């Protein structure tokens, strides 16, 4: 009987964190994870893709599979192995430093912790369970932190995620929601990246009244964005607009005839490109600008990856109830229920696969920031919970 040991989970996580893997630079860690599965006689392979439309990037994902002898549920376990780019300000080793029950490092929380939990749960299941029904499909993807969720998007479009019955994404739900562990997220807001371009009329800086400043009109528009009307969702709350950048240049001494405002807009259910355009045009009208304008949604690898759609999962869903029971078995208490406020691969899985997508993972702090850390006890419990759920769902008594 293979027991899941906390030190073994921790060692694997330390190994993953020690390998730098910012998005677009994941080759080394993909090779490591694929070899890890091969060494344990768990079927795995590297899936390659080429995003040719926008970035030109050649990427890799790792796929691991365990198939039972009888028909049954097909469970998807999903995690991303890429991280954000390294940041300044670290006081700990950004590639792994253990302090008592905490592990510091880039991606230690977000989300190599979840990937380690999936890997160790699968190893235990493979060693302990000789006969089971259904299938376990684990995907370890690239460029989740980068644009478009490219790794998971490629797996969906290449047909690897067909007939999934439930997805479990081991993003650090407790760490992100700042709720005590265990916490289960049953949905998430969605979002779109877009820009609004303004076209004015150039004039000499000595006679600005003779021109139309696209920059000033863009500034007026930005101020009106504070008065956007958002839809209220009973589970997800409201959406939100974030101004993430602005571009304009009048040269040495000219009225700027062009300006661009870059936006990321989080949405809830019922909101989409049309509702976003409607609210932006209302803001532009309130701003009483003189420039012409154009609203442009960012280009994407495909139509379905243009935006992240919001979704929720019903708490009374049978898979949700079963997973919550597995959490209670391991943690001694039911998980609190939350809804993710930002976007991720779970949006694709929860909407494009049209099956429940649960977000469950470790606790910690400082994701996307210096001195990111994860609570190792919660990584251990996440591992055991995943294993328990696989046994509860796929093993017949």
Tab-separated table of C-alpha atoms in Angstrom:
chain	number	residue	atom	x	y	z
A	1	UNK	CA	0.000	0.000	0.000
A	2	UNK	CA	1.537	3.290	-1.149
A	3	UNK	CA	1.044	5.935	1.510
A	4	UNK	CA	1.195	9.568	0.494
A	5	UNK	CA	3.979	11.108	2.544
A	6	UNK	CA	4.206	14.821	3.156
A	7	UNK	CA	7.986	14.885	2.703
A	8	UNK	CA	7.688	13.226	-0.709
A	9	UNK	CA	5.078	15.787	-1.811
A	10	UNK	CA	7.329	18.564	-0.539
A	11	UNK	CA	10.434	17.196	-2.295
A	12	UNK	CA	8.602	16.998	-5.615
A	13	UNK	CA	7.320	20.544	-5.206
A	14	UNK	CA	10.819	21.777	-4.344
A	15	UNK	CA	12.113	20.128	-7.523
A	16	UNK	CA	9.439	21.807	-9.635
A	17	UNK	CA	10.077	25.222	-8.083
A	18	UNK	CA	13.833	24.863	-8.654
A	19	UNK	CA	13.262	24.763	-12.435
A	20	UNK	CA	12.700	28.275	-13.862
A	21	UNK	CA	9.616	28.157	-16.101
A	22	UNK	CA	8.257	31.619	-16.949
A	23	UNK	CA	5.664	31.463	-19.687
A	24	UNK	CA	7.146	30.881	-23.158
A	25	UNK	CA	10.116	29.153	-21.433
A	26	UNK	CA	8.662	25.856	-20.183
A	27	UNK	CA	10.619	23.210	-22.125
A	28	UNK	CA	12.819	22.074	-19.232
A	29	UNK	CA	10.003	21.606	-16.748
A	30	UNK	CA	7.829	19.816	-19.320
A	31	UNK	CA	10.650	17.334	-19.923
A	32	UNK	CA	11.081	16.849	-16.171
A	33	UNK	CA	7.396	16.130	-15.546
A	34	UNK	CA	7.076	13.781	-18.522
A	35	UNK	CA	10.138	11.833	-17.388
A	36	UNK	CA	8.752	11.687	-13.823
A	37	UNK	CA	5.662	9.880	-15.087
A	38	UNK	CA	7.660	7.585	-17.358
A	39	UNK	CA	9.861	6.573	-14.420
A	40	UNK	CA	6.708	5.459	-12.581
A	41	UNK	CA	5.224	3.563	-15.517
A	42	UNK	CA	2.323	5.983	-15.865
A	43	UNK	CA	1.522	6.579	-19.525
A	44	UNK	CA	2.461	10.122	-20.509
A	45	UNK	CA	3.626	12.063	-23.515
A	46	UNK	CA	4.483	15.589	-24.601
A	47	UNK	CA	1.863	17.324	-26.707
A	48	UNK	CA	3.247	20.036	-28.987
A	49	UNK	CA	1.397	22.927	-30.557
A	50	UNK	CA	2.122	25.937	-32.716
A	51	UNK	CA	0.187	29.157	-32.161
A	52	UNK	CA	0.732	30.659	-35.612
A	53	UNK	CA	-1.797	33.498	-35.736
A	54	UNK	CA	-0.662	35.950	-33.023
A	55	UNK	CA	2.542	34.923	-31.240
A	56	UNK	CA	4.175	32.329	-33.484
A	57	UNK	CA	4.968	30.327	-30.325
A	58	UNK	CA	5.802	26.612	-30.387
A	59	UNK	CA	4.605	25.221	-27.065
A	60	UNK	CA	4.500	21.988	-25.077
A	61	UNK	CA	2.075	20.358	-22.652
A	62	UNK	CA	2.387	17.082	-20.764
A	63	UNK	CA	-0.521	14.627	-20.847
A	64	UNK	CA	-0.690	11.694	-18.394
A	65	UNK	CA	-3.403	9.027	-18.525
A	66	UNK	CA	-4.681	6.140	-16.446
A	67	UNK	CA	-7.483	4.066	-17.990
A	68	UNK	CA	-9.661	1.588	-16.139
A	69	UNK	CA	-10.945	-1.722	-17.463
A	70	UNK	CA	-14.609	-0.738	-17.258
A	71	UNK	CA	-16.585	2.277	-18.518
A	72	UNK	CA	-16.947	5.079	-16.023
A	73	UNK	CA	-16.423	8.793	-15.410
A	74	UNK	CA	-13.590	10.562	-17.196
A	75	UNK	CA	-11.897	12.905	-14.717
A	76	UNK	CA	-9.665	15.730	-15.905
A	77	UNK	CA	-6.985	17.066	-13.547
A	78	UNK	CA	-5.503	20.294	-14.888
A	79	UNK	CA	-2.612	22.478	-13.804
A	80	UNK	CA	-0.162	24.917	-15.369
A	81	UNK	CA	3.599	24.564	-15.025
A	82	UNK	CA	4.477	28.055	-16.209
A	83	UNK	CA	4.905	31.012	-13.888
A	84	UNK	CA	4.941	34.767	-14.198
A	85	UNK	CA	8.240	36.424	-15.039
A	86	UNK	CA	10.673	36.900	-12.109
A	87	UNK	CA	10.140	40.133	-10.190
A	88	UNK	CA	12.433	42.317	-8.096
A	89	UNK	CA	12.214	42.511	-4.318
A	90	UNK	CA	12.717	38.907	-3.204
A	91	UNK	CA	14.176	38.368	0.267
A	92	UNK	CA	14.051	34.563	-0.119
A	93	UNK	CA	15.489	32.326	-2.847
A	94	UNK	CA	12.995	32.679	-5.735
A	95	UNK	CA	13.758	29.109	-6.818
A	96	UNK	CA	12.961	27.488	-3.527
A	97	UNK	CA	13.602	28.158	0.146
A	98	UNK	CA	11.875	26.239	2.906
A	99	UNK	CA	11.105	27.975	6.190
A	100	UNK	CA	9.430	25.561	8.598
A	101	UNK	CA	6.072	24.648	7.000
A	102	UNK	CA	6.298	27.194	4.186
A	103	UNK	CA	7.990	26.904	0.807
A	104	UNK	CA	8.994	30.144	-0.900
A	105	UNK	CA	9.573	30.432	-4.612
A	106	UNK	CA	8.179	31.603	-7.945
A	107	UNK	CA	5.197	29.380	-8.638
A	108	UNK	CA	5.368	27.641	-5.256
A	109	UNK	CA	1.752	28.673	-4.731
A	110	UNK	CA	0.629	29.543	-8.263
A	111	UNK	CA	0.562	26.790	-9.214
A	112	UNK	CA	3.318	24.233	-8.984
A	113	UNK	CA	1.756	23.280	-5.658
A	114	UNK	CA	-1.331	22.059	-7.509
A	115	UNK	CA	0.732	20.257	-10.150
A	116	UNK	CA	2.733	18.414	-7.470
A	117	UNK	CA	-0.533	17.403	-5.786
A	118	UNK	CA	-1.891	15.924	-9.038
A	119	UNK	CA	1.339	14.039	-9.728
A	120	UNK	CA	1.600	12.497	-6.274
A	121	UNK	CA	-2.101	11.585	-6.164
A	122	UNK	CA	-1.780	9.804	-9.511
A	123	UNK	CA	1.317	7.906	-8.383
A	124	UNK	CA	-0.493	6.662	-5.273
A	125	UNK	CA	-3.577	5.695	-7.267
A	126	UNK	CA	-1.515	3.815	-9.855
A	127	UNK	CA	0.321	1.831	-7.153
A	128	UNK	CA	-2.642	1.115	-4.892
A	129	UNK	CA	-5.530	0.504	-7.269
A	130	UNK	CA	-5.416	-2.501	-9.564
A	131	UNK	CA	-8.891	-2.304	-11.037
A	132	UNK	CA	-11.065	0.742	-11.573
A	133	UNK	CA	-13.637	2.137	-13.940
A	134	UNK	CA	-13.383	5.232	-16.097
A	135	UNK	CA	-10.297	7.294	-16.807
A	136	UNK	CA	-7.992	9.882	-15.273
A	137	UNK	CA	-6.592	12.438	-17.701
A	138	UNK	CA	-4.018	14.874	-16.293
A	139	UNK	CA	-2.830	17.866	-18.284
A	140	UNK	CA	0.145	20.001	-17.291
A	141	UNK	CA	0.032	23.026	-19.527
A	142	UNK	CA	2.113	25.950	-20.710
A	143	UNK	CA	1.397	29.677	-21.133
A	144	UNK	CA	-1.478	29.912	-18.685
A	145	UNK	CA	0.075	33.011	-17.151
A	146	UNK	CA	0.755	34.404	-20.612
A	147	UNK	CA	-1.774	35.328	-23.272
A	148	UNK	CA	-4.901	33.366	-24.181
A	149	UNK	CA	-4.401	30.286	-21.987
A	150	UNK	CA	-2.572	28.861	-24.965
A	151	UNK	CA	-1.677	25.417	-23.615
A	152	UNK	CA	-5.168	24.435	-22.532
A	153	UNK	CA	-6.691	26.111	-25.576
A	154	UNK	CA	-4.503	23.962	-27.834
A	155	UNK	CA	-5.508	20.770	-26.004
A	156	UNK	CA	-9.191	21.606	-26.430
A	157	UNK	CA	-8.834	22.497	-30.099
A	158	UNK	CA	-6.715	19.401	-30.800
A	159	UNK	CA	-9.451	17.163	-29.357
A	160	UNK	CA	-7.723	15.867	-26.231
A	161	UNK	CA	-10.467	16.951	-23.842
A	162	UNK	CA	-13.499	15.330	-25.376
A	163	UNK	CA	-15.981	13.372	-23.220
A	164	UNK	CA	-14.738	14.848	-19.930
A	165	UNK	CA	-17.258	14.397	-17.091
A	166	UNK	CA	-15.616	16.684	-14.523
A	167	UNK	CA	-12.543	18.936	-14.391
A	168	UNK	CA	-10.584	19.666	-11.222
A	169	UNK	CA	-8.182	22.561	-11.559
A	170	UNK	CA	-5.738	22.715	-8.664
A	171	UNK	CA	-5.207	26.466	-8.656
A	172	UNK	CA	-4.651	27.656	-5.049
A	173	UNK	CA	-8.285	28.471	-4.303
A	174	UNK	CA	-7.666	29.222	-0.626
A	175	UNK	CA	-4.680	31.416	-1.431
A	176	UNK	CA	-6.538	33.384	-4.098
A	177	UNK	CA	-9.777	33.882	-2.187
A	178	UNK	CA	-7.974	34.517	1.129
A	179	UNK	CA	-10.337	32.033	2.759
A	180	UNK	CA	-9.111	29.455	5.233
A	181	UNK	CA	-8.254	26.056	3.817
A	182	UNK	CA	-10.142	24.056	2.546
A	183	UNK	CA	-11.901	26.300	0.041
A	184	UNK	CA	-13.666	25.212	-3.145
A	185	UNK	CA	-14.444	27.592	-5.999
A	186	UNK	CA	-17.535	26.716	-8.025
A	187	UNK	CA	-17.064	29.149	-10.863
A	188	UNK	CA	-15.287	32.294	-11.926
A	189	UNK	CA	-15.705	35.636	-13.579
A	190	UNK	CA	-14.611	35.854	-17.205
A	191	UNK	CA	-12.849	38.605	-19.089
A	192	UNK	CA	-11.764	40.301	-22.308
A	193	UNK	CA	-8.749	42.299	-23.343
A	194	UNK	CA	-9.506	45.240	-25.619
A	195	UNK	CA	-8.569	48.793	-26.511
A	196	UNK	CA	-10.295	52.017	-27.440
A	197	UNK	CA	-8.519	54.121	-30.056
A	198	UNK	CA	-9.132	57.851	-30.469
A	199	UNK	CA	-8.431	59.796	-33.663
A	200	UNK	CA	-8.169	63.570	-33.342
A	201	UNK	CA	-6.545	66.326	-35.396
A	202	UNK	CA	-2.941	67.405	-35.127
A	203	UNK	CA	-1.952	71.067	-34.685
A	204	UNK	CA	1.089	73.014	-33.539
A	205	UNK	CA	1.578	73.054	-29.787
A	206	UNK	CA	1.493	76.857	-29.888
A	207	UNK	CA	-2.074	76.717	-31.188
A	208	UNK	CA	-3.675	73.689	-29.501
A	209	UNK	CA	-7.169	75.147	-30.046
A	210	UNK	CA	-6.721	74.533	-33.764
A	211	UNK	CA	-6.438	70.783	-33.256
A	212	UNK	CA	-8.403	68.017	-31.574
A	213	UNK	CA	-6.386	66.306	-28.866
A	214	UNK	CA	-6.969	62.568	-28.950
A	215	UNK	CA	-5.047	62.381	-25.674
A	216	UNK	CA	-7.384	64.766	-23.853
A	217	UNK	CA	-10.406	62.899	-25.196
A	218	UNK	CA	-8.916	59.613	-24.043
A	219	UNK	CA	-8.403	61.114	-20.580
A	220	UNK	CA	-12.018	62.285	-20.453
A	221	UNK	CA	-13.140	58.787	-21.422
A	222	UNK	CA	-11.006	57.216	-18.691
A	223	UNK	CA	-12.648	59.384	-16.056
A	224	UNK	CA	-16.092	58.312	-17.257
A	225	UNK	CA	-15.109	54.678	-16.862
A	226	UNK	CA	-15.586	55.168	-13.127
A	227	UNK	CA	-19.324	55.390	-13.836
A	228	UNK	CA	-19.823	52.145	-15.771
A	229	UNK	CA	-22.990	50.196	-14.963
A	230	UNK	CA	-22.172	46.576	-14.190
A	231	UNK	CA	-24.465	43.568	-14.099
A	232	UNK	CA	-24.861	42.033	-10.659
A	233	UNK	CA	-24.577	38.243	-10.522
A	234	UNK	CA	-25.870	36.453	-7.423
A	235	UNK	CA	-22.785	34.191	-7.316
A	236	UNK	CA	-20.010	36.125	-9.047
A	237	UNK	CA	-20.830	39.672	-7.923
A	238	UNK	CA	-20.150	42.327	-10.546
A	239	UNK	CA	-17.655	42.706	-13.336
A	240	UNK	CA	-14.959	45.335	-13.381
A	241	UNK	CA	-12.979	47.411	-15.842
A	242	UNK	CA	-9.261	47.971	-15.373
A	243	UNK	CA	-7.308	50.559	-17.363
A	244	UNK	CA	-4.014	48.763	-17.958
A	245	UNK	CA	-2.258	51.166	-20.320
A	246	UNK	CA	-2.402	54.310	-22.410
A	247	UNK	CA	-0.446	55.376	-25.488
A	248	UNK	CA	-0.117	58.786	-27.123
A	249	UNK	CA	2.643	61.046	-28.400
A	250	UNK	CA	2.409	64.502	-29.895
A	251	UNK	CA	6.096	64.618	-30.745
A	252	UNK	CA	8.175	67.603	-29.711
A	253	UNK	CA	5.400	70.191	-29.896
A	254	UNK	CA	2.180	68.958	-31.498
A	255	UNK	CA	-1.370	68.152	-30.473
A	256	UNK	CA	-1.609	64.328	-30.367
A	257	UNK	CA	-3.919	63.120	-33.119
A	258	UNK	CA	-3.947	59.532	-31.828
A	259	UNK	CA	-4.374	57.895	-28.429
A	260	UNK	CA	-5.098	54.347	-27.315
A	261	UNK	CA	-6.477	53.137	-23.998
A	262	UNK	CA	-5.835	49.482	-23.157
A	263	UNK	CA	-8.425	47.730	-20.992
A	264	UNK	CA	-9.031	44.419	-19.308
A	265	UNK	CA	-12.703	43.901	-18.477
A	266	UNK	CA	-13.826	41.175	-16.086
A	267	UNK	CA	-17.357	39.990	-16.790
A	268	UNK	CA	-20.042	37.941	-15.066
A	269	UNK	CA	-22.681	35.695	-16.575
A	270	UNK	CA	-24.845	37.503	-19.110
A	271	UNK	CA	-22.099	39.920	-20.140
A	272	UNK	CA	-20.238	39.633	-23.431
A	273	UNK	CA	-18.661	41.691	-26.210
A	274	UNK	CA	-21.944	43.402	-27.008
A	275	UNK	CA	-22.628	44.499	-23.426
A	276	UNK	CA	-19.050	45.760	-23.110
A	277	UNK	CA	-19.318	47.807	-26.296
A	278	UNK	CA	-22.654	49.227	-25.126
A	279	UNK	CA	-21.202	50.440	-21.805
A	280	UNK	CA	-18.064	51.847	-23.425
A	281	UNK	CA	-20.093	53.827	-25.937
A	282	UNK	CA	-22.191	55.244	-23.106
A	283	UNK	CA	-18.979	56.337	-21.343
A	284	UNK	CA	-17.673	57.926	-24.556
A	285	UNK	CA	-20.937	59.797	-25.010
A	286	UNK	CA	-20.806	61.094	-21.426
A	287	UNK	CA	-17.233	62.263	-22.033
A	288	UNK	CA	-18.461	64.553	-24.850
A	289	UNK	CA	-15.346	63.966	-26.930
A	290	UNK	CA	-14.543	65.490	-30.329
A	291	UNK	CA	-12.309	62.714	-31.635
A	292	UNK	CA	-13.478	59.758	-33.649
A	293	UNK	CA	-13.013	56.406	-31.924
A	294	UNK	CA	-12.854	52.676	-32.494
A	295	UNK	CA	-13.340	49.803	-29.986
A	296	UNK	CA	-11.043	46.881	-30.779
A	297	UNK	CA	-10.982	43.499	-29.031
A	298	UNK	CA	-7.535	41.954	-28.998
A	299	UNK	CA	-6.692	39.437	-31.661
A	300	UNK	CA	-6.571	35.815	-30.483
A	301	UNK	CA	-5.468	32.397	-31.743
A	302	UNK	CA	-9.080	31.436	-32.465
A	303	UNK	CA	-12.603	32.740	-32.045
A	304	UNK	CA	-13.230	30.663	-28.910
A	305	UNK	CA	-10.038	31.908	-27.241
A	306	UNK	CA	-10.903	35.562	-27.860
A	307	UNK	CA	-12.346	35.910	-24.375
A	308	UNK	CA	-12.817	33.991	-21.137
A	309	UNK	CA	-16.482	33.304	-20.387
A	310	UNK	CA	-17.874	33.451	-16.855
A	311	UNK	CA	-19.401	30.304	-15.382
A	312	UNK	CA	-20.750	28.702	-12.224
A	313	UNK	CA	-21.285	25.124	-11.094
A	314	UNK	CA	-24.339	24.050	-9.116
A	315	UNK	CA	-23.515	22.997	-5.570
A	316	UNK	CA	-26.036	20.140	-5.772
A	317	UNK	CA	-24.222	18.601	-8.762
A	318	UNK	CA	-23.411	14.961	-7.933
A	319	UNK	CA	-19.692	15.375	-8.688
A	320	UNK	CA	-19.535	18.480	-6.514
A	321	UNK	CA	-21.204	16.663	-3.641
A	322	UNK	CA	-18.840	13.728	-4.021
A	323	UNK	CA	-15.785	15.980	-4.107
A	324	UNK	CA	-16.929	17.844	-1.009
A	325	UNK	CA	-17.291	14.521	0.787
A	326	UNK	CA	-13.727	13.623	-0.205
A	327	UNK	CA	-12.514	16.975	1.152
A	328	UNK	CA	-14.338	16.360	4.437
A	329	UNK	CA	-12.839	12.863	4.729
A	330	UNK	CA	-9.298	14.252	4.500
A	331	UNK	CA	-9.665	17.655	6.153
A	332	UNK	CA	-12.290	16.858	8.774
A	333	UNK	CA	-14.553	19.643	7.546
A	334	UNK	CA	-16.495	20.641	4.477
A	335	UNK	CA	-14.869	23.252	2.263
A	336	UNK	CA	-16.158	26.789	2.197
A	337	UNK	CA	-17.623	27.778	-1.174
A	338	UNK	CA	-16.294	30.742	-3.163
A	339	UNK	CA	-16.177	32.019	-6.714
A	340	UNK	CA	-12.948	32.987	-8.438
A	341	UNK	CA	-12.710	36.673	-9.252
A	342	UNK	CA	-10.201	36.460	-12.074
A	343	UNK	CA	-9.656	34.338	-15.160
A	344	UNK	CA	-7.755	31.154	-15.944
A	345	UNK	CA	-7.889	27.878	-17.800
A	346	UNK	CA	-10.863	26.944	-15.645
A	347	UNK	CA	-12.967	29.359	-17.720
A	348	UNK	CA	-12.254	27.361	-20.868
A	349	UNK	CA	-12.906	24.074	-19.088
A	350	UNK	CA	-16.074	25.274	-17.379
A	351	UNK	CA	-17.669	26.713	-20.524
A	352	UNK	CA	-16.209	25.121	-23.628
A	353	UNK	CA	-16.357	21.559	-22.250
A	354	UNK	CA	-19.840	22.204	-20.798
A	355	UNK	CA	-19.080	20.095	-17.720
A	356	UNK	CA	-18.405	21.009	-14.064
A	357	UNK	CA	-15.024	22.666	-13.478
A	358	UNK	CA	-14.011	22.780	-9.808
A	359	UNK	CA	-11.116	24.886	-8.499
A	360	UNK	CA	-9.425	23.479	-5.411
A	361	UNK	CA	-5.928	23.982	-4.108
A	362	UNK	CA	-3.488	25.102	-1.466
A	363	UNK	CA	-3.157	28.139	0.771
A	364	UNK	CA	-0.407	30.729	0.738
A	365	UNK	CA	0.272	34.333	-0.208
A	366	UNK	CA	2.086	36.716	-2.539
A	367	UNK	CA	1.227	35.061	-5.848
A	368	UNK	CA	2.636	37.138	-8.753
A	369	UNK	CA	4.701	39.000	-6.124
A	370	UNK	CA	8.045	38.824	-4.318
A	371	UNK	CA	8.312	36.173	-1.591
A	372	UNK	CA	5.487	34.029	-2.934
A	373	UNK	CA	4.950	31.088	-0.586
A	374	UNK	CA	2.737	28.072	-0.064
A	375	UNK	CA	1.631	26.327	3.116
A	376	UNK	CA	3.026	22.803	2.693
A	377	UNK	CA	0.414	21.183	4.916
A	378	UNK	CA	-2.316	22.364	2.549
A	379	UNK	CA	-0.412	20.971	-0.452
A	380	UNK	CA	-0.265	17.619	1.342
A	381	UNK	CA	-3.988	17.691	2.115
A	382	UNK	CA	-4.797	18.672	-1.473
A	383	UNK	CA	-2.824	15.645	-2.672
A	384	UNK	CA	-4.680	13.320	-0.325
A	385	UNK	CA	-8.034	14.854	-1.278
A	386	UNK	CA	-7.426	14.270	-4.989
A	387	UNK	CA	-6.434	10.666	-4.292
A	388	UNK	CA	-9.509	10.162	-2.105
A	389	UNK	CA	-11.786	11.564	-4.814
A	390	UNK	CA	-10.297	9.269	-7.456
A	391	UNK	CA	-10.859	6.266	-5.185
A	392	UNK	CA	-14.368	7.369	-4.186
A	393	UNK	CA	-15.381	7.983	-7.825
A	394	UNK	CA	-13.616	5.267	-9.814
A	395	UNK	CA	-13.171	2.283	-7.505
A	396	UNK	CA	-16.096	-0.088	-7.102
A	397	UNK	CA	-16.604	-1.678	-3.697
